[in-house]
Amino acid sequence: MTDIAGNAAPLEPGGPLGTLGPAGDMVTVATPVTAVPRSAWRLLLRRPTFIIGAVIIVFWVFCAIFGHAIAPYNPLEQQLLFNNTGPSSAHWFGTDTLGRDVLSRVLVGARDILVVTPLATILGTILGTALGLAMGYLGGPFDLVVGRFVEAVLALPAVIIAFLFIVALGPSTTTLIVVIGLIFTPLIARTVRAAVLTERNLDYLSSARLLGERPLRIMFREILPNVMPAILVEFTVRLGYAVFAVATLSFLGFGVQPPTPDWGSDIAADYSGLLAGYWWQVLFPALAIASLVTAVNLITDSIEQVLNS
Amino acid sequence: MTGNIDHKRLGRLREDQGEIANHIIDEFAAGRLSRRDFIRRATVVGISVPALGSILAACGSSSTSSGTSGSTATATGAPGAVIKAGIVTPTAAINPVTVADQGGLDMLAQTGEYLCLSSQTLQLQPVLATSWTPNGNSDIWTFKIRQGVKFHNGQALTADDVVYTYQLHTNPKGNANALSAFGGVLAPAGVKKVDDFTVAFHLSAPNGNFPYLTSSDNYNMIILPKGYDPTKWESTFVGTGPFKLGSYTPKSGATFTRNASYWGKKALPSQTVFTFYDSQNPSILALTGGTIDVVGQFAVSGAEELLTGNYNIIKLKSAAHRQLSMRCDQGPFTDARVRQAVALTLNRPQIVQALFKGYADVGNDSPFAPVFPSTNTSIPQRTADVAKAKSLLTAAGHAAGFSTQLVTEQFVEIPQYAQIVAQAAQEIGVKINLKVESSSAYYGKATFGNSDWLDATMSLVDYGHRSVPNVFLTAPLVTTNAAKGTGPWNAAHFKNAQYDKLVGQYIAASDVSSQKTIAGQIETLLLDQTPIIFGYFYNYLTATAKNVTGVYPTAIGHLFLYNAAKS
Amino acid sequence: MTTDSGPALVVSNMDVSYKVRGQDRRALKNVSFTVARGESYGLVGESGSGKSTVALALVRYLPRNGRVSAGTVSINGQDPLGMGKAELRELRAKTISMVYQEPGRALNPSLRVGEQIAEVFEIAGEKSDEATASAENMLRKVQISDPGRVMRRYPYELSGGMAQRVVIAMALAVSPSLLILDEPTTALDATVEAEVLDLVAALRQEFDTSVLFISHNLAVIAKMCDRVGVLYAGELVEEGPARQVFDDPRHPYTVGLLRCIPRRGQRKDRDRLDTIPGFLPGPGHNLAGCVFAPRCALARDRCRTEPPPFFDVGDLRTARCFFHEQAPDLPRATPASAAALATDGIGGPLVKIEKLSKTFPGGVQALAGVDLTVHRGETLGLVGESGSGKTTLARTLLGLTSADQGSVLTLDGKQLSADARRRPRDVLRALQIVFQNPDSALNRRHTVRSLISRPLSRLAGLSGTGLRDRLAELISSVRLEERHLALRPGQLSGGLKQRVAIARAFGARPDVVVCDEPTSALDVSVQAAILNLLADLQQQEHATYLFISHDLGLVRYLSDRIVVLYLGRVMEVGPAEVVFTGPHHPYTEALFSAVPSLDGQRPDRIKLEGEIPSAANPPSGCVFHTRCPRKLSTGVCESTEPPLLEGEPGHLIRCHIPLTELRTIQLSESVPSQGSSH
């Protein structure tokens, strides 16, 4: 009688028939609890936060694909005599140290981050999922050994790991993808492992063992579909972090090479100009990064809430 | 340059001078040396300041303008100020024998003193030496040591201290940083005490520029008390200078107080406070925020605010530059016309304006910076000429252009410069892909085969200031020979027997007019070959608050504050 | 407080609706009932009938999307629906108390038990030390023997029964005028349930509290309540004194419900259970007439168009049926007799279990030297409280849990590997299981088709037409339809899900099927259908069942032989009827007497003292001696473990008391006293 308040509808007795509570459909259940049904899309599309996030991302995707077409100037074209000029009608976002149009660079600069970020996150998600499935399902010494390793890796600052890899592999977008993917792997593995552990005690795995199914099939055909929602949420969360990671590593000079426009490396190239008052060279790429991170997070929140509702 | 020469008077003055000094006087009188170069050369060979004034007067040139006196002589500010300066953090312990970085050398010079000072205009001024004279063929130099000088520990300065110091730095088995300068020039046995206040340097080979090696240019050479262990220097900062150590905290800063028993004119500030900065931005912020009064050195990039007129800028011409080398043994760059073509695409005045707000001199694709007296300015400056570049490229069989990679480092304005080069080259169809690495990754092991800097097809690297062009002429351009140790930094893989010969002649030349002649030949050769593009030589810039006067930096990296004052 | 004489609770014409996707869905419609002062009123209904919604609505704990859309409520003369927050808090603190199915949800896991109970007293105005004393006193009242020790514990350190007692203690701490018990014993073992029910009954007497008792278990309601209301699809369909309603139901739904439950004397080979056809209408349904009409064999046109009013059927009883007089003669949905169901198939030993032990890490010995034989074609019922080792036995047999060294499992004379992963395909095929909870047992991301097909291709080696034919055969034999194949488990009702699980288990024609509480998650109407199905399938497929259940009625109905487990040891084995009629092991006797029966006639019960002991540290001698009401005074029970002795052919009992003596005591004595010697 003390803590029932505020809880969702208590379960009807008698087990799973009533697991949806009084508001649910009792006989023919329309919404499976953990699946991502088609109606989830409708729920998502009804959320303003999702719409805003999606609009921003669509905008940047559009820039990534058609940036060169919509940019008012060639983002590489230098006008050394007109460098460091502030925003004006000719250059809405001003020009950089080499007299290039900042607006054009911001628009075209979306490309690499929008390629690297999802690819890195997908890589990390695939590796992390495989590892997490194996840890969670196989358990025992494998889980113990890999778990300790994962903890050790997580204890190191990500930037240091990134440096190690980048020094070994040399800077390039492929390196960025691999490095961020590998950094995300243990994080995602940990989440997936936790999700698998809740599945591990369910009888369908016993059923599978009684059919003589092999561990790989059990992991990928039986367990994986059931932990997909957790992976999906983890994926979108990581996507937000990946935007930051890519921007940070580009800022540190490990990503796209100049003169290719890139938000992170453009900020790195021009941030010293802040002291001289050339704020536009840094502010606009920074806003671009912020908008992308915010958009991804808006979408992440929406997906999480829809999956949990 | 030469007006009415009073030959009679000049003749008298010549009698007091040695053979080499007289040669310089004659060159000047004959109009083959500019007034400025004459003054510089005269100080090297030990012509005293009063004598110099007389000679100038005899030659009809005023002695009162600039030059000799420099900022050392004139002090206008009020004494007693506390001057706060920001400099780059010393990278290692402050050991006079091993210091090899700007922060460290700056610390040495706060309390230590050299035999002589290489001024901002590269003239030599006596400090602990009162005079120096060469013998006839410049292989024995005799230095008179100042009397009445006391170290901070109370010990009196004698020739023994000088001998001790020079033997310490020239010991070939030691780890002295100055060995690179003294190698093949001076051995410990060559340092000889003549009497208590006279030291003679017996050189391994004649060297007309030897006094420079005893000056602040050879920044390790502060005079230590005889027998002093240089590894303990950091705890005492013992020297003879106008300041004594207050405190020193590694990686943080140092304070110095006025040396009341200084032998010369006492320092103006009662105290100086140095703060160390790892990067430029915070030091600029400290200056603009009023935390410090002086920024020892800054690069234009990122410090544009200092150039707005609200701060005093001390601008020294320097030989610091960037070398853009092209592999003469590889790919399209084996053909000199291709290298020339790339060099012809650069609009150097625009680059200097964009990257340095004009605080740089354009380069003419040789190490002869305008600051060097030996630079032959009669060789025409290379200017942008895209049409010519295209025709050269076509002649070399690359009418359609080509694609190559430029590897460089993340350092000050270098990435921007690299992008400008890449953009300019595009005009003649040469596509340059950039790879910008951290400096450490770029240098690698700094040996051939283990270094992007030395191995890349195109490579853009930073070079600091030197008082003479010798290192620039040899290390990156002389034919690489591992056995002889020549050409260790030859990133262009340039191999030209004629050049090697000319450089040998240049170094051996003892008088400036012959140096100039050879310099002209080298400049012409390098313009023709263009293994390395020398786009610009940027100025050494120091900034102070408007109310601060008397700050005296050198292009080597010293920041002298003994005449500093606040109003 | 207003009146002390009026009814404790009056609910009149209450409607409750939930807003789901913008639409109001009515969960309760026109519900009216009264609980008199000191009365115990039972609300009974299957899942989805809305009984918990009643409980929540009364104290305004409805979820945010729910609201009382019509009607009035009066608790002790006060109207909770019109109250402000402060008043409501006061009402909840002083007038009403609630006890739920899961005691864990009512207790704060981070506070010691004592603090939590004392807090209730403190809120009621007592000082800290008084409150602690009151708390201890209250725990004594709920028959916790060492209250001081229990008060220092955290909730997770308590067993389910103990925790529920603590919750009841907290609920009664404020002497509420109305106690709402929502499925308070559903999560508990039969023996513990019996204790808790006895406790509630005793406390009700002592505190003179009115009780609203909500349960799906008709027998529990029959035992505990003076009057009962039967809820169906959000409507009260029948109401009256409990005894009369259950003895002589007047609404077809009540009739059908009662027929679903196996009664004493019914057996699978003679009597088929009746079922209720069709499904419960969903919330927000729009039935014009009687809500039960679509499933009612008596329904006429009138029933479908006109909502029936409450008819007075005498003895203060009402029934909402136009044809309440015919209700007792409701035609059966299934044939009454199981003509072809003869137990012709019992053959020789199929599974032999010898010296089966299982020790879990931490020294918990779930099974200790179990010897057991399962005969071909029989149903072996496995009963015992939680922790007795039933499920562990099933899992070791299946190879899901590996048994200790020295245990021997044989199937048809061939020794079985301890690990299912090392068993050959035909052994895997031979041993299958129907799990308790189909939600857990069926992969919710697979379709019914793939769920059922997989064992066919994997174990039966079928493919193509062979597989399709067998699939069709299977779904028809478990009464699934073709359209179900494309669905996923989440889209099926509990009963349909369990049919899928059964089809999956039977797919590869197993020799032995373990049924681990296969219907405990289901409503009785669904349970009946599943039990019939299991009986039919056994007949068709000549399968052998190992049937695990805590519901002795079911075990009795289905089993040929019965094994009683306690602390991982076999206490009694014998033919079902022999075990049920006795003489039995004192533990078996206690189990049987704990089960409430529908006729409410079980006045005397053998009480078991205390909790089941820890399997990590079992008692010496006879492991049951710590709780045994018939423990011998000689001390032999404490010192020596009795052998499993065959008293009659096929009937073995592990007890120091000879079988003949047990028979004498059990026939003659009604209430045995603790530790009585014989």
mmCIF file of N, CA and C in Angstrom, chain B residues 38-113:
data_model
loop_
_atom_site.group_PDB
_atom_site.id
_atom_site.type_symbol
_atom_site.label_atom_id
_atom_site.label_comp_id
_atom_site.label_asym_id
_atom_site.label_seq_id
_atom_site.Cartn_x
_atom_site.Cartn_y
_atom_site.Cartn_z
ATOM 1 N N PHE B 38 78.939 47.279 -42.767
ATOM 2 C CA PHE B 38 80.253 47.636 -42.252
ATOM 3 C C PHE B 38 80.266 47.609 -40.727
ATOM 4 N N ILE B 39 79.244 48.227 -40.161
ATOM 5 C CA ILE B 39 79.193 48.272 -38.696
ATOM 6 C C ILE B 39 79.179 46.857 -38.129
ATOM 7 N N ARG B 40 78.375 46.007 -38.787
ATOM 8 C CA ARG B 40 78.256 44.656 -38.296
ATOM 9 C C ARG B 40 79.584 43.920 -38.376
ATOM 10 N N ARG B 41 80.191 44.020 -39.525
ATOM 11 C CA ARG B 41 81.463 43.322 -39.707
ATOM 12 C C ARG B 41 82.525 43.894 -38.755
ATOM 13 N N ALA B 42 82.505 45.214 -38.616
ATOM 14 C CA ALA B 42 83.522 45.859 -37.775
ATOM 15 C C ALA B 42 83.447 45.355 -36.344
ATOM 16 N N THR B 43 82.231 45.181 -35.857
ATOM 17 C CA THR B 43 82.119 44.700 -34.482
ATOM 18 C C THR B 43 82.644 43.283 -34.364
ATOM 19 N N VAL B 44 82.477 42.504 -35.417
ATOM 20 C CA VAL B 44 82.950 41.120 -35.348
ATOM 21 C C VAL B 44 84.457 41.075 -35.173
ATOM 22 N N VAL B 45 85.137 41.892 -35.928
ATOM 23 C CA VAL B 45 86.597 41.804 -35.861
ATOM 24 C C VAL B 45 87.160 42.643 -34.740
ATOM 25 N N GLY B 46 86.303 43.199 -33.902
ATOM 26 C CA GLY B 46 86.774 43.809 -32.671
ATOM 27 C C GLY B 46 87.099 45.284 -32.763
ATOM 28 N N ILE B 47 86.643 45.961 -33.805
ATOM 29 C CA ILE B 47 86.825 47.408 -33.830
ATOM 30 C C ILE B 47 85.938 47.995 -32.745
ATOM 31 N N SER B 48 86.509 48.775 -31.845
ATOM 32 C CA SER B 48 85.751 49.260 -30.694
ATOM 33 C C SER B 48 84.732 50.301 -31.135
ATOM 34 N N VAL B 49 83.764 50.523 -30.285
ATOM 35 C CA VAL B 49 82.681 51.435 -30.649
ATOM 36 C C VAL B 49 83.197 52.867 -30.889
ATOM 37 N N PRO B 50 84.074 53.405 -29.989
ATOM 38 C CA PRO B 50 84.556 54.775 -30.278
ATOM 39 C C PRO B 50 85.309 54.834 -31.598
ATOM 40 N N ALA B 51 86.129 53.799 -31.827
ATOM 41 C CA ALA B 51 86.896 53.793 -33.074
ATOM 42 C C ALA B 51 85.960 53.750 -34.266
ATOM 43 N N LEU B 52 84.913 52.938 -34.125
ATOM 44 C CA LEU B 52 83.949 52.790 -35.207
ATOM 45 C C LEU B 52 83.313 54.136 -35.540
ATOM 46 N N GLY B 53 82.951 54.881 -34.461
ATOM 47 C CA GLY B 53 82.351 56.197 -34.685
ATOM 48 C C GLY B 53 83.306 57.111 -35.449
ATOM 49 N N SER B 54 84.549 57.029 -35.068
ATOM 50 C CA SER B 54 85.539 57.870 -35.744
ATOM 51 C C SER B 54 85.674 57.493 -37.211
ATOM 52 N N ILE B 55 85.704 56.169 -37.453
ATOM 53 C CA ILE B 55 85.866 55.720 -38.844
ATOM 54 C C ILE B 55 84.675 56.187 -39.666
ATOM 55 N N LEU B 56 83.487 56.038 -39.103
ATOM 56 C CA LEU B 56 82.295 56.459 -39.828
ATOM 57 C C LEU B 56 82.359 57.953 -40.129
ATOM 58 N N ALA B 57 82.797 58.683 -39.099
ATOM 59 C CA ALA B 57 82.879 60.125 -39.294
ATOM 60 C C ALA B 57 83.883 60.467 -40.383
ATOM 61 N N ALA B 58 84.987 59.730 -40.351
ATOM 62 C CA ALA B 58 86.024 59.966 -41.362
ATOM 63 C C ALA B 58 85.514 59.664 -42.748
ATOM 64 N N CYS B 59 84.585 58.702 -42.832
ATOM 65 C CA CYS B 59 84.029 58.338 -44.125
ATOM 66 C C CYS B 59 82.821 59.178 -44.480
ATOM 67 N N GLY B 60 82.543 60.172 -43.619
ATOM 68 C CA GLY B 60 81.444 61.075 -43.942
ATOM 69 C C GLY B 60 80.089 60.525 -43.624
ATOM 70 N N SER B 61 80.052 59.569 -42.716
ATOM 71 C CA SER B 61 78.769 58.984 -42.354
ATOM 72 C C SER B 61 78.520 59.252 -40.884
ATOM 73 N N SER B 62 77.306 59.561 -40.532
ATOM 74 C CA SER B 62 77.009 59.884 -39.143
ATOM 75 C C SER B 62 77.079 58.648 -38.264
ATOM 76 N N SER B 63 77.542 58.848 -37.048
ATOM 77 C CA SER B 63 77.639 57.697 -36.156
ATOM 78 C C SER B 63 76.517 57.672 -35.137
ATOM 79 N N THR B 64 75.704 58.705 -35.180
ATOM 80 C CA THR B 64 74.708 58.806 -34.122
ATOM 81 C C THR B 64 73.452 57.966 -34.379
ATOM 82 N N SER B 65 73.221 57.627 -35.623
ATOM 83 C CA SER B 65 71.977 56.917 -35.900
ATOM 84 C C SER B 65 72.090 55.453 -35.544
ATOM 85 N N SER B 66 71.048 54.908 -35.063
ATOM 86 C CA SER B 66 70.847 53.473 -34.749
ATOM 87 C C SER B 66 72.131 52.708 -34.498
ATOM 88 N N GLY B 67 72.122 51.476 -34.956
ATOM 89 C CA GLY B 67 73.331 50.670 -35.011
ATOM 90 C C GLY B 67 73.987 50.427 -33.691
ATOM 91 N N THR B 68 75.199 50.888 -33.600
ATOM 92 C CA THR B 68 76.074 50.469 -32.503
ATOM 93 C C THR B 68 75.437 50.521 -31.134
ATOM 94 N N SER B 69 74.810 51.661 -30.868
ATOM 95 C CA SER B 69 74.303 51.787 -29.512
ATOM 96 C C SER B 69 73.111 50.867 -29.274
ATOM 97 N N GLY B 70 72.283 50.692 -30.274
ATOM 98 C CA GLY B 70 71.111 49.808 -30.131
ATOM 99 C C GLY B 70 70.246 50.270 -28.985
ATOM 100 N N SER B 71 69.468 49.365 -28.445
ATOM 101 C CA SER B 71 68.600 49.762 -27.339
ATOM 102 C C SER B 71 69.323 49.600 -26.022
ATOM 103 N N THR B 72 70.525 48.999 -26.081
ATOM 104 C CA THR B 72 71.210 48.762 -24.823
ATOM 105 C C THR B 72 71.662 50.058 -24.187
ATOM 106 N N ALA B 73 72.041 50.989 -25.042
ATOM 107 C CA ALA B 73 72.636 52.199 -24.500
ATOM 108 C C ALA B 73 71.580 53.155 -23.972
ATOM 109 N N THR B 74 70.522 53.275 -24.697
ATOM 110 C CA THR B 74 69.550 54.282 -24.322
ATOM 111 C C THR B 74 68.503 53.698 -23.394
ATOM 112 N N ALA B 75 68.424 54.291 -22.235
ATOM 113 C CA ALA B 75 67.399 53.878 -21.294
ATOM 114 C C ALA B 75 66.658 55.109 -20.862
ATOM 115 N N THR B 76 65.368 55.082 -21.098
ATOM 116 C CA THR B 76 64.598 56.281 -20.808
ATOM 117 C C THR B 76 63.650 56.094 -19.641
ATOM 118 N N GLY B 77 63.330 54.826 -19.334
ATOM 119 C CA GLY B 77 62.273 54.584 -18.352
ATOM 120 C C GLY B 77 62.728 54.804 -16.928
ATOM 121 N N ALA B 78 61.737 54.804 -16.039
ATOM 122 C CA ALA B 78 62.012 54.956 -14.613
ATOM 123 C C ALA B 78 62.386 53.605 -14.029
ATOM 124 N N PRO B 79 63.323 53.598 -13.093
ATOM 125 C CA PRO B 79 63.711 52.333 -12.486
ATOM 126 C C PRO B 79 62.670 51.849 -11.479
ATOM 127 N N GLY B 80 62.785 50.577 -11.109
ATOM 128 C CA GLY B 80 61.998 50.051 -10.001
ATOM 129 C C GLY B 80 60.754 49.280 -10.371
ATOM 130 N N ALA B 81 60.485 49.174 -11.646
ATOM 131 C CA ALA B 81 59.259 48.473 -12.039
ATOM 132 C C ALA B 81 59.406 46.963 -11.837
ATOM 133 N N VAL B 82 58.252 46.290 -11.716
ATOM 134 C CA VAL B 82 58.241 44.835 -11.764
ATOM 135 C C VAL B 82 57.717 44.459 -13.135
ATOM 136 N N ILE B 83 58.544 43.779 -13.915
ATOM 137 C CA ILE B 83 58.153 43.460 -15.278
ATOM 138 C C ILE B 83 57.767 41.983 -15.334
ATOM 139 N N LYS B 84 56.583 41.742 -15.871
ATOM 140 C CA LYS B 84 56.108 40.359 -15.971
ATOM 141 C C LYS B 84 56.109 39.937 -17.424
ATOM 142 N N ALA B 85 56.771 38.820 -17.673
ATOM 143 C CA ALA B 85 56.899 38.373 -19.055
ATOM 144 C C ALA B 85 56.379 36.956 -19.201
ATOM 145 N N GLY B 86 55.818 36.681 -20.356
ATOM 146 C CA GLY B 86 55.391 35.317 -20.658
ATOM 147 C C GLY B 86 56.287 34.746 -21.733
ATOM 148 N N ILE B 87 56.873 33.583 -21.471
ATOM 149 C CA ILE B 87 57.708 32.942 -22.493
ATOM 150 C C ILE B 87 57.304 31.485 -22.606
ATOM 151 N N VAL B 88 57.845 30.838 -23.599
ATOM 152 C CA VAL B 88 57.522 29.436 -23.815
ATOM 153 C C VAL B 88 58.192 28.593 -22.721
ATOM 154 N N THR B 89 57.520 27.570 -22.283
ATOM 155 C CA THR B 89 58.022 26.730 -21.202
ATOM 156 C C THR B 89 59.324 26.038 -21.586
ATOM 157 N N PRO B 90 60.372 26.147 -20.744
ATOM 158 C CA PRO B 90 61.605 25.398 -21.012
ATOM 159 C C PRO B 90 61.297 23.895 -21.029
ATOM 160 N N THR B 91 61.886 23.193 -21.974
ATOM 161 C CA THR B 91 61.512 21.790 -22.130
ATOM 162 C C THR B 91 62.311 20.872 -21.228
ATOM 163 N N ALA B 92 63.447 21.335 -20.712
ATOM 164 C CA ALA B 92 64.276 20.437 -19.905
ATOM 165 C C ALA B 92 64.909 21.252 -18.775
ATOM 166 N N ALA B 93 65.743 20.576 -17.993
ATOM 167 C CA ALA B 93 66.422 21.265 -16.896
ATOM 168 C C ALA B 93 67.267 22.399 -17.458
ATOM 169 N N ILE B 94 67.412 23.450 -16.660
ATOM 170 C CA ILE B 94 68.202 24.602 -17.115
ATOM 171 C C ILE B 94 69.672 24.321 -16.789
ATOM 172 N N ASN B 95 70.296 23.630 -17.714
ATOM 173 C CA ASN B 95 71.706 23.306 -17.589
ATOM 174 C C ASN B 95 72.409 24.006 -18.738
ATOM 175 N N PRO B 96 73.330 24.948 -18.447
ATOM 176 C CA PRO B 96 73.924 25.750 -19.530
ATOM 177 C C PRO B 96 74.555 24.894 -20.626
ATOM 178 N N VAL B 97 75.031 23.709 -20.244
ATOM 179 C CA VAL B 97 75.716 22.872 -21.232
ATOM 180 C C VAL B 97 74.727 22.223 -22.187
ATOM 181 N N THR B 98 73.554 21.879 -21.681
ATOM 182 C CA THR B 98 72.653 21.079 -22.513
ATOM 183 C C THR B 98 71.439 21.827 -23.028
ATOM 184 N N VAL B 99 71.166 23.014 -22.533
ATOM 185 C CA VAL B 99 69.961 23.726 -22.982
ATOM 186 C C VAL B 99 69.950 23.836 -24.505
ATOM 187 N N ALA B 100 68.796 23.536 -25.089
ATOM 188 C CA ALA B 100 68.722 23.567 -26.545
ATOM 189 C C ALA B 100 67.392 24.114 -27.015
ATOM 190 N N ASP B 101 66.690 24.793 -26.120
ATOM 191 C CA ASP B 101 65.372 25.287 -26.523
ATOM 192 C C ASP B 101 65.228 26.748 -26.136
ATOM 193 N N GLN B 102 64.245 27.375 -26.712
ATOM 194 C CA GLN B 102 64.098 28.812 -26.551
ATOM 195 C C GLN B 102 63.826 29.215 -25.104
ATOM 196 N N GLY B 103 62.916 28.469 -24.447
ATOM 197 C CA GLY B 103 62.611 28.801 -23.055
ATOM 198 C C GLY B 103 63.849 28.688 -22.185
ATOM 199 N N GLY B 104 64.620 27.632 -22.416
ATOM 200 C CA GLY B 104 65.815 27.391 -21.620
ATOM 201 C C GLY B 104 66.877 28.447 -21.841
ATOM 202 N N LEU B 105 67.107 28.808 -23.091
ATOM 203 C CA LEU B 105 68.170 29.776 -23.365
ATOM 204 C C LEU B 105 67.786 31.138 -22.810
ATOM 205 N N ASP B 106 66.489 31.399 -22.801
ATOM 206 C CA ASP B 106 66.026 32.664 -22.261
ATOM 207 C C ASP B 106 66.320 32.721 -20.762
ATOM 208 N N MET B 107 66.152 31.592 -20.086
ATOM 209 C CA MET B 107 66.457 31.533 -18.661
ATOM 210 C C MET B 107 67.944 31.763 -18.424
ATOM 211 N N LEU B 108 68.814 31.117 -19.243
ATOM 212 C CA LEU B 108 70.266 31.275 -19.081
ATOM 213 C C LEU B 108 70.660 32.744 -19.112
ATOM 214 N N ALA B 109 70.068 33.459 -20.063
ATOM 215 C CA ALA B 109 70.509 34.825 -20.315
ATOM 216 C C ALA B 109 69.964 35.817 -19.306
ATOM 217 N N GLN B 110 69.065 35.389 -18.428
ATOM 218 C CA GLN B 110 68.558 36.331 -17.430
ATOM 219 C C GLN B 110 69.620 36.659 -16.380
ATOM 220 N N THR B 111 70.424 35.653 -16.005
ATOM 221 C CA THR B 111 71.443 35.894 -14.984
ATOM 222 C C THR B 111 72.853 35.722 -15.533
ATOM 223 N N GLY B 112 72.964 34.988 -16.644
ATOM 224 C CA GLY B 112 74.290 34.737 -17.196
ATOM 225 C C GLY B 112 74.647 35.775 -18.243
ATOM 226 N N GLU B 113 75.946 35.862 -18.518
ATOM 227 C CA GLU B 113 76.374 36.801 -19.561
ATOM 228 C C GLU B 113 77.371 36.135 -20.492
#
